[in-house]
Coordinates of C-alpha atoms in Angstrom, one line a residue:
Chain A
M691 CA -24.6 43.8 1.8
N692 CA -23.4 47.1 2.6
R693 CA -25.2 50.2 1.8
E694 CA -22.9 50.8 -1.7
T695 CA -23.7 47.3 -2.9
R696 CA -27.6 47.6 -2.3
F697 CA -27.9 50.9 -4.0
W698 CA -26.0 49.4 -7.5
T699 CA -28.2 46.3 -6.8
V700 CA -31.4 47.9 -6.5
L701 CA -30.3 50.4 -9.6
F702 CA -29.5 47.2 -11.4
L703 CA -32.6 45.3 -10.9
G704 CA -34.4 48.6 -11.9
G705 CA -32.5 49.0 -14.9
C706 CA -33.5 45.3 -15.8
L707 CA -37.4 46.0 -14.9
L708 CA -37.3 49.2 -17.5
L709 CA -35.8 47.0 -20.2
A710 CA -38.3 44.4 -19.4
F711 CA -41.3 46.5 -19.4
Q712 CA -39.9 48.5 -22.5
S713 CA -39.7 45.6 -24.7
L714 CA -43.1 44.2 -23.8
R715 CA -44.8 47.7 -23.9
T716 CA -43.6 49.1 -27.3
E717 CA -44.3 46.7 -30.2
R718 CA -40.8 47.8 -31.6
G719 CA -38.9 46.1 -28.4
V720 CA -35.8 47.2 -27.1
G721 CA -32.7 47.2 -29.7
Q722 CA -34.4 45.0 -32.3
Q723 CA -33.4 44.9 -35.9
F724 CA -34.5 43.8 -38.9
V725 CA -32.7 43.0 -42.1
V726 CA -34.0 42.2 -45.9
R727 CA -32.1 39.3 -48.0
V728 CA -30.5 40.5 -51.2
D729 CA -28.4 38.8 -53.6
A730 CA -25.1 40.5 -53.9
T731 CA -24.6 39.7 -57.5
T732 CA -28.0 40.9 -58.6
G733 CA -28.9 43.3 -56.2
K734 CA -32.4 42.1 -55.8
I735 CA -34.4 41.4 -52.6
I736 CA -34.8 37.9 -52.1
P737 CA -38.1 37.0 -50.2
P738 CA -38.1 35.1 -47.1
A739 CA -40.7 32.5 -48.7
A740 CA -38.5 32.1 -51.9
D741 CA -35.3 31.5 -49.9
A742 CA -36.8 28.1 -48.3
S743 CA -37.6 26.9 -51.9
D744 CA -34.1 27.5 -53.5
N745 CA -31.4 25.7 -51.8
S746 CA -28.5 26.2 -54.5
A747 CA -25.4 26.6 -53.6
A748 CA -24.9 29.5 -55.3
A749 CA -27.9 31.5 -54.0
V750 CA -26.5 30.9 -50.4
K751 CA -23.3 32.1 -51.1
T752 CA -24.0 35.3 -52.3
V753 CA -26.5 36.3 -50.1
I754 CA -26.0 39.9 -48.1
Y755 CA -28.2 41.4 -45.5
E756 CA -29.4 45.1 -45.7
P757 CA -31.0 46.9 -42.7
A758 CA -34.7 47.4 -43.0
S759 CA -37.8 48.4 -40.9
K760 CA -39.8 46.2 -39.3
D761 CA -42.8 47.1 -41.2
D762 CA -41.3 46.2 -44.4
P763 CA -43.2 42.8 -45.6
E764 CA -39.3 41.3 -47.0
A765 CA -38.0 42.1 -43.4
I766 CA -36.9 39.4 -41.3
W767 CA -35.4 39.6 -37.4
S768 CA -31.6 39.6 -37.6
F769 CA -29.9 38.0 -34.8
S770 CA -26.7 39.2 -34.9
R771 CA -27.4 43.0 -35.5
T772 CA -29.9 43.0 -32.3
S773 CA -27.2 41.1 -30.2
G774 CA -24.8 43.6 -31.5
I775 CA -26.7 46.6 -30.5
W776 CA -27.1 45.2 -27.2
I777 CA -23.6 44.4 -26.9
A778 CA -22.7 48.1 -27.9
A779 CA -25.3 49.4 -25.5
L780 CA -24.0 47.5 -22.5
L781 CA -20.4 48.4 -23.7
T782 CA -21.4 52.2 -24.0
L783 CA -23.0 51.7 -20.4
C784 CA -19.5 49.9 -19.1
V785 CA -17.5 52.9 -20.5
F786 CA -19.7 55.1 -18.8
S787 CA -19.7 53.7 -15.5
Y788 CA -16.0 55.0 -15.2
L789 CA -17.6 58.6 -14.5
Y790 CA -18.4 57.1 -11.0
R791 CA -14.9 55.5 -10.6
D792 CA -12.8 53.0 -11.8
N793 CA -14.6 49.6 -11.8
V794 CA -14.5 46.2 -13.2
C795 CA -17.1 47.4 -16.0
Y796 CA -14.7 49.7 -17.5
K797 CA -11.6 47.6 -17.1
L798 CA -13.5 45.1 -19.2
A799 CA -14.3 47.2 -21.8
E800 CA -10.9 48.7 -21.8
S801 CA -9.8 45.1 -21.9
I802 CA -11.7 44.3 -25.0
I803 CA -11.0 47.9 -26.8
V804 CA -7.1 47.0 -26.4
G805 CA -7.3 43.2 -28.2
V806 CA -10.1 44.4 -30.7
S807 CA -8.1 47.7 -31.7
A808 CA -4.9 45.8 -31.9
G809 CA -6.6 43.0 -34.0
Y810 CA -8.5 45.5 -36.2
W811 CA -5.4 47.4 -37.6
I812 CA -3.4 43.9 -38.2
V813 CA -6.4 42.6 -40.1
T814 CA -6.9 45.8 -42.1
Y815 CA -2.8 46.1 -42.9
Y816 CA -2.8 42.4 -44.0
W817 CA -5.5 42.9 -46.4
E818 CA -4.8 46.3 -47.5
V819 CA -0.9 46.1 -47.8
L820 CA 0.4 42.6 -47.5
I821 CA -2.2 41.1 -49.9
A822 CA -3.2 43.8 -52.0
K823 CA 0.7 45.3 -52.7
V824 CA 3.1 42.2 -51.7
L825 CA 1.4 39.3 -52.9
L826 CA -0.2 40.8 -55.8
R827 CA 3.3 42.1 -57.0
L828 CA 5.2 38.8 -56.3
S829 CA 2.4 36.3 -57.5
P830 CA -0.5 38.0 -59.6
E831 CA -1.8 34.6 -60.7
L832 CA -1.9 33.3 -56.8
A833 CA -3.7 36.7 -56.0
R834 CA -6.3 36.7 -58.8
Y835 CA -7.1 33.2 -57.9
A836 CA -7.5 33.3 -54.3
F837 CA -8.1 36.6 -53.2
L838 CA -8.3 39.4 -55.9
P839 CA -10.2 38.0 -59.1
D840 CA -10.3 41.6 -60.8
T841 CA -6.6 41.5 -61.3
P842 CA -5.5 41.7 -65.0
A843 CA -4.6 38.5 -66.7
D844 CA -1.3 40.0 -68.1
A845 CA 0.0 41.3 -64.7
K846 CA 3.4 40.9 -64.5
A847 CA 5.4 39.8 -61.4
D848 CA 7.7 42.5 -59.5
Y849 CA 10.1 40.6 -57.5
L850 CA 11.9 43.7 -56.0
C851 CA 9.1 43.8 -53.6
I852 CA 11.1 40.9 -51.8
I853 CA 13.4 43.6 -50.7
P854 CA 10.8 45.3 -48.3
V855 CA 9.3 42.1 -47.3
V856 CA 12.9 40.5 -45.9
L857 CA 13.7 44.1 -44.4
G858 CA 10.4 44.1 -42.5
C859 CA 10.8 40.5 -41.3
M860 CA 14.3 41.4 -39.8
V861 CA 12.0 43.4 -37.3
F862 CA 11.3 40.2 -35.5
C863 CA 15.1 40.0 -34.8
R864 CA 14.8 42.4 -32.0
L865 CA 13.2 39.2 -30.5
I866 CA 16.5 37.3 -30.6
P867 CA 19.4 38.7 -28.3
K868 CA 21.9 37.7 -30.4
I869 CA 20.8 39.4 -33.7
A870 CA 18.9 42.1 -32.1
W871 CA 21.3 44.6 -33.7
M872 CA 19.9 43.4 -37.1
G873 CA 16.4 44.9 -36.1
R874 CA 17.9 48.4 -36.6
W875 CA 17.9 48.1 -40.4
P876 CA 14.4 48.3 -41.2
L877 CA 14.0 50.8 -38.4
A878 CA 16.9 53.1 -39.9
F879 CA 14.8 52.6 -43.2
V880 CA 11.4 54.0 -41.8
V881 CA 13.3 56.6 -39.9
G882 CA 15.4 57.7 -42.7
T883 CA 12.2 57.5 -45.3
T884 CA 9.9 59.5 -42.8
A885 CA 12.5 62.5 -42.3
G886 CA 13.3 62.7 -45.8
L887 CA 9.3 62.6 -47.0
K888 CA 8.3 65.1 -43.8
L889 CA 11.4 67.5 -44.4
I890 CA 9.8 68.5 -47.8
L891 CA 6.4 68.0 -46.6
F892 CA 6.7 70.5 -43.4
L893 CA 8.8 72.8 -45.3
N894 CA 6.2 73.2 -48.3
A895 CA 3.1 72.8 -46.5
D896 CA 3.2 74.4 -43.1
F897 CA 6.3 76.6 -43.8
V898 CA 6.5 78.2 -47.0
R899 CA 2.5 78.1 -47.8
Q900 CA 1.5 79.7 -44.3
I901 CA 4.3 82.2 -45.0
R902 CA 2.8 82.9 -48.6
S903 CA -0.9 83.0 -47.2
T904 CA 0.1 85.6 -44.6
I905 CA 1.4 88.0 -47.6
L906 CA -2.2 89.7 -47.8
P907 CA -3.0 93.0 -49.1
L908 CA -3.7 95.5 -46.2
V909 CA -6.1 97.5 -47.9
V910 CA -8.7 95.6 -50.0
F911 CA -11.3 97.2 -52.6
S912 CA -13.9 95.0 -54.0
A913 CA -15.8 96.0 -57.4
T914 CA -19.3 97.6 -57.2
A915 CA -22.4 97.2 -59.6
S916 CA -21.7 100.5 -61.3
G917 CA -18.2 98.9 -62.3
G918 CA -16.2 101.0 -59.8
S919 CA -14.5 99.8 -56.9
E920 CA -14.8 100.8 -53.2
L921 CA -13.3 100.2 -50.2
D922 CA -13.9 96.6 -48.7
W923 CA -13.3 97.5 -44.9
K924 CA -14.3 94.3 -43.6
Q925 CA -11.9 92.3 -45.5
S926 CA -9.2 94.8 -45.0
I927 CA -9.5 94.6 -41.1
Q928 CA -9.6 91.0 -41.3
N929 CA -6.0 90.8 -43.5
I930 CA -4.6 93.8 -41.1
V931 CA -5.4 91.4 -37.7
I932 CA -4.3 88.4 -39.6
V933 CA -0.7 89.9 -40.6
I934 CA -0.4 91.8 -37.3
S935 CA -1.4 88.3 -35.3
V936 CA 1.2 86.1 -37.0
L937 CA 3.9 88.6 -37.0
S938 CA 3.6 88.8 -33.4
C939 CA 2.9 85.1 -32.7
V940 CA 6.1 84.2 -34.6
T941 CA 8.1 86.8 -32.6
Y942 CA 6.9 85.4 -29.3
F943 CA 8.3 81.9 -30.6
Y944 CA 11.9 83.7 -31.5
F945 CA 13.7 83.0 -28.6
S946 CA 17.3 84.3 -30.0
V947 CA 16.9 87.7 -29.0
E948 CA 15.6 88.6 -24.9
H949 CA 12.1 89.8 -25.1
K950 CA 12.5 93.6 -23.8
G951 CA 11.6 97.2 -25.4
I952 CA 9.7 96.7 -28.6
V953 CA 10.4 92.9 -29.0
G954 CA 8.9 92.4 -25.8
R955 CA 5.9 94.6 -26.5
I956 CA 5.5 92.5 -30.0
S957 CA 5.5 89.2 -28.1
R958 CA 3.3 90.2 -25.7
V959 CA 0.7 90.6 -28.3
G960 CA 1.6 87.7 -29.7
I961 CA 0.5 85.8 -26.3
W962 CA -2.6 87.4 -26.4
V963 CA -3.4 86.2 -30.1
L964 CA -2.4 82.7 -28.8
M965 CA -4.5 82.9 -25.7
I966 CA -7.6 83.8 -28.0
S967 CA -6.6 81.0 -30.4
F968 CA -6.4 78.5 -27.4
G969 CA -9.7 79.8 -26.0
A970 CA -11.4 79.0 -29.4
S971 CA -9.6 75.9 -29.9
F972 CA -10.8 74.7 -26.3
A973 CA -14.4 75.7 -26.9
L974 CA -14.4 74.1 -30.2
T975 CA -12.8 71.1 -28.6
V976 CA -16.0 71.0 -26.1
M977 CA -18.4 71.2 -28.5
G978 CA -16.5 68.5 -30.5
R979 CA -16.9 66.2 -27.5
I980 CA -20.3 67.3 -26.6
T981 CA -21.6 66.4 -29.8
L982 CA -19.9 62.8 -29.7
L983 CA -22.1 62.6 -26.4
T984 CA -25.2 63.3 -27.7
M985 CA -24.6 60.6 -30.4
R986 CA -23.8 58.4 -27.6
L987 CA -27.2 59.3 -25.6
Q988 CA -29.0 59.3 -28.9
F989 CA -27.5 55.7 -29.7
L990 CA -28.8 54.4 -26.2
F991 CA -32.2 56.1 -26.1
D992 CA -33.1 55.7 -29.7
D993 CA -31.4 52.6 -31.4
W994 CA -31.4 50.7 -28.2
L995 CA -34.3 51.6 -25.9
G996 CA -36.4 53.3 -28.4
L997 CA -37.8 55.8 -26.0
V998 CA -37.1 59.0 -27.9
R999 CA -37.8 58.9 -31.9
I1000 CA -35.3 61.3 -33.7
Chain B
M1416 CA 28.5 47.5 -38.3
S1417 CA 25.6 47.4 -36.0
K1418 CA 25.0 51.5 -36.0
T1419 CA 26.9 52.5 -38.9
V1420 CA 24.8 50.3 -41.4
P1421 CA 21.7 51.8 -39.8
V1422 CA 22.9 55.4 -40.1
L1423 CA 23.8 54.7 -43.5
I1424 CA 20.6 53.4 -44.4
A1425 CA 18.5 56.5 -43.1
S1426 CA 20.7 59.2 -44.7
I1427 CA 20.6 57.3 -48.3
V1428 CA 17.0 56.8 -48.2
G1429 CA 16.2 60.2 -46.7
C1430 CA 18.5 61.8 -49.4
L1431 CA 16.8 59.9 -51.8
M1432 CA 13.3 61.5 -50.8
I1433 CA 14.8 65.0 -50.9
V1434 CA 16.5 64.8 -54.3
A1435 CA 13.7 62.7 -55.8
Y1436 CA 11.3 65.7 -55.0
F1437 CA 13.5 68.3 -57.2
S1438 CA 14.4 65.7 -59.8
P1439 CA 11.4 64.3 -61.8
P1440 CA 13.5 61.4 -63.1
L1441 CA 13.8 60.1 -59.8
L1442 CA 10.1 60.1 -58.9
P1443 CA 9.6 56.6 -59.5
A1444 CA 12.4 55.7 -57.2
R1445 CA 10.9 57.8 -54.6
Q1446 CA 7.3 56.3 -54.9
M1447 CA 9.2 52.8 -54.7
A1448 CA 10.7 53.9 -51.8
E1449 CA 7.1 55.1 -50.3
D1450 CA 5.6 51.5 -51.1
W1451 CA 8.4 49.9 -49.6
F1452 CA 8.0 52.2 -46.4
T1453 CA 4.3 51.0 -46.0
I1454 CA 5.4 47.2 -46.4
V1455 CA 8.0 47.7 -43.7
A1456 CA 5.6 49.7 -41.6
T1457 CA 3.2 46.9 -41.8
I1458 CA 5.3 44.3 -40.9
A1459 CA 6.4 46.0 -37.9
I1460 CA 2.9 46.4 -37.1
F1461 CA 2.8 42.3 -36.5
L1462 CA 5.7 42.7 -34.1
G1463 CA 3.5 44.9 -32.3
G1464 CA 1.0 42.2 -32.0
A1465 CA 3.6 39.7 -31.1
N1466 CA 4.5 42.0 -28.1
L1467 CA 1.2 42.4 -27.1
C1468 CA 0.7 38.7 -27.0
L1469 CA 3.8 38.2 -25.0
H1470 CA 2.9 40.7 -22.8
H1471 CA -0.2 39.5 -21.6
L1472 CA 0.8 35.7 -21.8
K1473 CA 3.6 36.7 -19.1
K1474 CA 0.9 38.2 -16.8
I1475 CA -1.2 35.5 -16.9
S1476 CA 1.5 33.0 -16.5
D1477 CA 2.7 34.9 -13.5
R1478 CA -0.7 35.5 -12.3
E1479 CA -0.3 38.8 -11.8
A1480 CA -3.0 41.7 -10.4
G1481 CA -5.6 41.4 -13.1
W1482 CA -4.8 38.5 -15.2
G1483 CA -8.3 38.0 -16.2
F1484 CA -8.4 41.3 -17.9
S1485 CA -5.4 40.2 -19.7
A1486 CA -7.1 37.1 -20.9
V1487 CA -10.0 39.1 -22.2
T1488 CA -7.3 41.2 -24.0
L1489 CA -6.1 37.9 -25.6
I1490 CA -9.3 36.3 -26.5
S1491 CA -10.7 39.4 -28.3
F1492 CA -7.5 40.2 -30.1
A1493 CA -7.2 36.4 -31.3
I1494 CA -11.1 36.4 -32.3
T1495 CA -10.7 39.7 -34.5
I1496 CA -7.5 38.4 -35.9
A1497 CA -9.5 35.1 -36.8
V1498 CA -12.8 36.8 -38.0
G1499 CA -10.6 39.2 -40.2
L1500 CA -8.2 36.7 -41.7
L1501 CA -10.5 34.1 -42.6
K1502 CA -13.4 36.6 -43.9
I1503 CA -16.1 35.1 -41.9
G1504 CA -19.5 36.0 -43.3
V1505 CA -17.9 37.7 -46.3
V1506 CA -19.7 36.7 -49.6
P1507 CA -18.5 37.1 -53.1
E1508 CA -20.0 40.4 -54.8
S1509 CA -20.2 39.1 -58.5
E1510 CA -21.2 36.0 -60.3
Q1511 CA -17.6 35.4 -61.7
Q1512 CA -16.4 35.3 -58.0
I1513 CA -18.8 33.0 -56.5
K1514 CA -16.3 30.0 -56.5
L1515 CA -13.9 32.2 -54.9
A1516 CA -15.2 32.7 -50.9
W1517 CA -12.3 35.1 -49.9
S1518 CA -12.7 37.4 -53.0
G1519 CA -15.1 39.8 -51.2
P1520 CA -14.1 43.0 -49.4
F1521 CA -13.3 42.1 -45.5
Q1522 CA -15.3 45.1 -44.3
Q1523 CA -18.3 43.8 -45.9
E1524 CA -21.7 45.0 -44.3
G1525 CA -22.8 42.1 -42.5
S1526 CA -19.6 40.3 -42.3
G1527 CA -17.8 39.4 -38.8
F1528 CA -15.2 41.9 -39.2
W1529 CA -17.8 44.6 -40.0
W1530 CA -19.8 43.4 -37.0
I1531 CA -16.9 43.7 -34.5
Y1532 CA -16.2 47.0 -35.7
Q1533 CA -19.5 48.6 -35.8
Y1534 CA -20.6 47.0 -32.5
L1535 CA -17.2 46.5 -30.5
F1536 CA -14.6 49.0 -31.7
S1537 CA -16.7 52.4 -32.8
P1538 CA -19.0 52.1 -29.8
I1539 CA -16.4 51.8 -27.3
V1540 CA -13.9 54.1 -28.9
S1541 CA -16.7 56.8 -29.3
T1542 CA -18.1 56.5 -25.5
M1543 CA -14.5 56.8 -24.4
F1544 CA -13.8 60.1 -26.6
A1545 CA -17.4 61.6 -25.2
L1546 CA -16.2 60.9 -21.5
L1547 CA -13.8 63.7 -22.1
A1548 CA -16.6 66.4 -22.6
F1549 CA -17.1 65.6 -18.6
Y1550 CA -13.5 65.7 -17.6
V1551 CA -12.6 68.9 -20.2
A1552 CA -15.6 70.5 -18.2
S1553 CA -14.2 69.7 -14.8
A1554 CA -10.8 70.7 -15.7
A1555 CA -12.0 73.5 -17.0
F1556 CA -14.1 74.7 -14.2
R1557 CA -11.1 73.9 -11.8
A1558 CA -8.2 75.5 -13.9
F1559 CA -9.5 78.5 -15.4
R1560 CA -9.5 81.3 -13.3
A1561 CA -9.3 85.1 -14.5
K1562 CA -6.3 86.1 -12.6
N1563 CA -4.6 88.0 -15.4
L1564 CA -5.2 89.7 -18.8
E1565 CA -4.1 86.5 -20.6
A1566 CA -6.4 84.2 -18.5
I1567 CA -9.6 86.7 -19.2
L1568 CA -8.9 86.4 -23.0
L1569 CA -8.9 82.9 -23.1
L1570 CA -12.0 82.3 -20.6
I1571 CA -14.1 85.2 -22.9
T1572 CA -12.7 83.8 -26.3
A1573 CA -14.0 80.3 -25.1
L1574 CA -17.5 81.5 -23.9
I1575 CA -18.0 83.7 -26.9
V1576 CA -17.3 80.8 -29.3
L1577 CA -19.1 78.2 -27.2
V1578 CA -22.1 80.2 -27.0
G1579 CA -21.6 81.1 -30.6
Q1580 CA -22.4 77.6 -31.9
T1581 CA -25.3 76.9 -29.8
R1582 CA -28.8 78.1 -30.5
D1583 CA -28.5 80.2 -27.6
R1584 CA -26.8 82.6 -29.8
E1585 CA -30.2 84.0 -31.0
I1586 CA -30.4 85.6 -27.5
T1587 CA -27.8 88.2 -28.8
S1588 CA -30.2 89.4 -31.9
L1589 CA -33.1 90.2 -29.3
F1590 CA -31.6 93.6 -28.5
L1591 CA -31.5 94.4 -32.2
P1592 CA -34.1 96.0 -34.2
P1593 CA -36.3 93.3 -36.1
P1594 CA -34.9 92.3 -39.7
A1595 CA -36.6 93.3 -42.7
E1596 CA -39.1 90.9 -43.7
G1597 CA -37.7 87.8 -46.1
T1598 CA -34.1 88.2 -44.4
P1599 CA -32.6 86.4 -41.8
P1600 CA -32.1 87.7 -38.1
Y1601 CA -28.5 89.3 -37.7
V1602 CA -26.8 87.4 -35.0
P1603 CA -24.0 89.3 -33.6
I1604 CA -22.1 86.8 -31.6
A1605 CA -22.3 84.2 -34.8
D1606 CA -20.3 87.1 -36.6
L1607 CA -17.9 87.6 -33.7
T1608 CA -17.3 83.7 -33.6
E1609 CA -16.8 83.4 -37.1
F1610 CA -14.3 86.6 -37.2
I1611 CA -12.5 85.0 -34.4
R1612 CA -12.0 82.1 -36.4
K1613 CA -10.8 83.5 -39.6
T1614 CA -8.6 86.0 -37.9
F1615 CA -6.7 84.9 -34.2
V1616 CA -7.5 81.3 -34.7
T1617 CA -5.6 81.3 -37.9
A1618 CA -3.1 83.6 -36.9
G1619 CA -2.1 81.5 -33.8
Q1620 CA -2.4 78.1 -35.7
R1621 CA -0.3 79.5 -38.5
A1622 CA 2.4 80.5 -36.2
I1623 CA 2.6 77.5 -34.4
M1624 CA 2.5 75.5 -37.8
I1625 CA 5.6 77.5 -38.7
G1626 CA 7.5 76.6 -35.6
I1627 CA 6.7 73.2 -35.8
A1628 CA 7.8 72.8 -39.4
L1629 CA 11.1 74.5 -38.8
G1630 CA 11.6 72.0 -35.6
V1631 CA 10.6 68.9 -38.0
V1632 CA 13.1 70.2 -40.4
A1633 CA 15.9 70.8 -38.0
T1634 CA 15.2 67.0 -36.6
S1635 CA 15.0 65.4 -40.0
L1636 CA 18.4 67.2 -41.3
R1637 CA 20.0 65.8 -38.1
I1638 CA 18.6 62.5 -38.8
L1639 CA 19.9 62.5 -42.2
L1640 CA 23.2 64.0 -41.3
G1641 CA 23.8 61.3 -38.6
L1642 CA 23.9 63.5 -35.9
D1643 CA 20.9 62.5 -34.0
R1644 CA 21.0 58.7 -33.6
S1645 CA 18.8 58.3 -30.9
Y1646 CA 16.3 55.9 -33.0
L1647 CA 19.0 53.2 -32.7
G1648 CA 18.4 52.4 -28.9
G1649 CA 21.2 51.9 -26.3
D1650 CA 23.9 48.8 -27.0
E1651 CA 22.6 45.4 -27.7

């Protein structure tokens, strides 16, 4: 056993001892989660004793679990949520282990997230698009009977919906070399729709509206309590800075003219504005990431270990 | 045929989207095309899932380095799909729906799919993003050097905005006269941060957005006119 392996073994054993000590020492335990049983149809809490006497199929089928405090008399220990907290904590540590170097634990977490995220989006789109949009339009009766009971009884089928389904299924032609060219049709539909939508969207929201928002009064007067008006110097300075900054930045992005003379000087101001903007964006990004880090540490030390009370 | 038809489809659909924006009677057609787009894109996601399976199955069958991790990916993928599609742990939410086991929402709290999101997906993704805090800080430490005016501006702004968002910003009000009773203390760096965000950040972002918009419009027009066919890929 080399020195590094010894170090990690000692660290691992120390962690296990800390967990064991913490779970025995505190009443709350480590990552223990409690829930109350609630009847989904009525919203009423089901006492644990009442559940044993009521074995009807309907009662069992409609029970949902809501988080509760351990002190709640109706609370019962939840295996699924407790194991979930433990698994989430261990996976969090696996990801943090990358700070040391790339290792098996990190790769394991990475492999899990690839599979889970792919599956997550497929399931989400299956229920939200294929069932809620396609099946509902092609066969409202079947949708109402099997998945969506709230579908109106007079809903009519819309068979035009079969066209995008066929078009969509054509993407699988890419897996068969002889008819792979047919896979371009749905792709062309998606690209064409995106191009048409984005053209209008960007022209409207990111071009016209941004220019409109930059056309600001350079001298702003605000109403006073006596009915007169006075110079709002703060707003005026703000507007002047915005107008000059936008114009200079746009000049910097204008590459059809050589950046010399007056154009060069204005574009240099544009670079300064962009640098200030990037500096602020960098700081905001760092703060966002640190907030996320704080949340993960809070999860580990509060939700899992119970070492801090927030 | 293999290239002309797709170009025609892209042009016709794209032009319909633009014309419908200016012509209210065509708005239902635009709405329908948007719905079709969602459906086609959704089915394409299933192709992505199939590709993921094929790629990892090949790695496993070839016993490539790290094939065990491919197996983990495939197992987690299969479990997520099975739990989500079968709505394991989902219960009906009203008395009329008791006989319909699949009528509850697929993301219902307490269901298997909710568990996967809550205890696998969310912790790993947020921890991966949290890791960036360390890497952004170390990259900034190595790369940021006050070599010229532009770099100095970037550094000073970053410092001001960082301090302006923490509790330490109150240090800047220590040298000011105490505020009148009942009024909050004036914090200069907080005001400066707000001013930077309202002016320079807004202006910089605005100029970038205008540039991006022009780029998107130009690219979209090239696609609609059939000048840009790169999305069709090579000859197959």
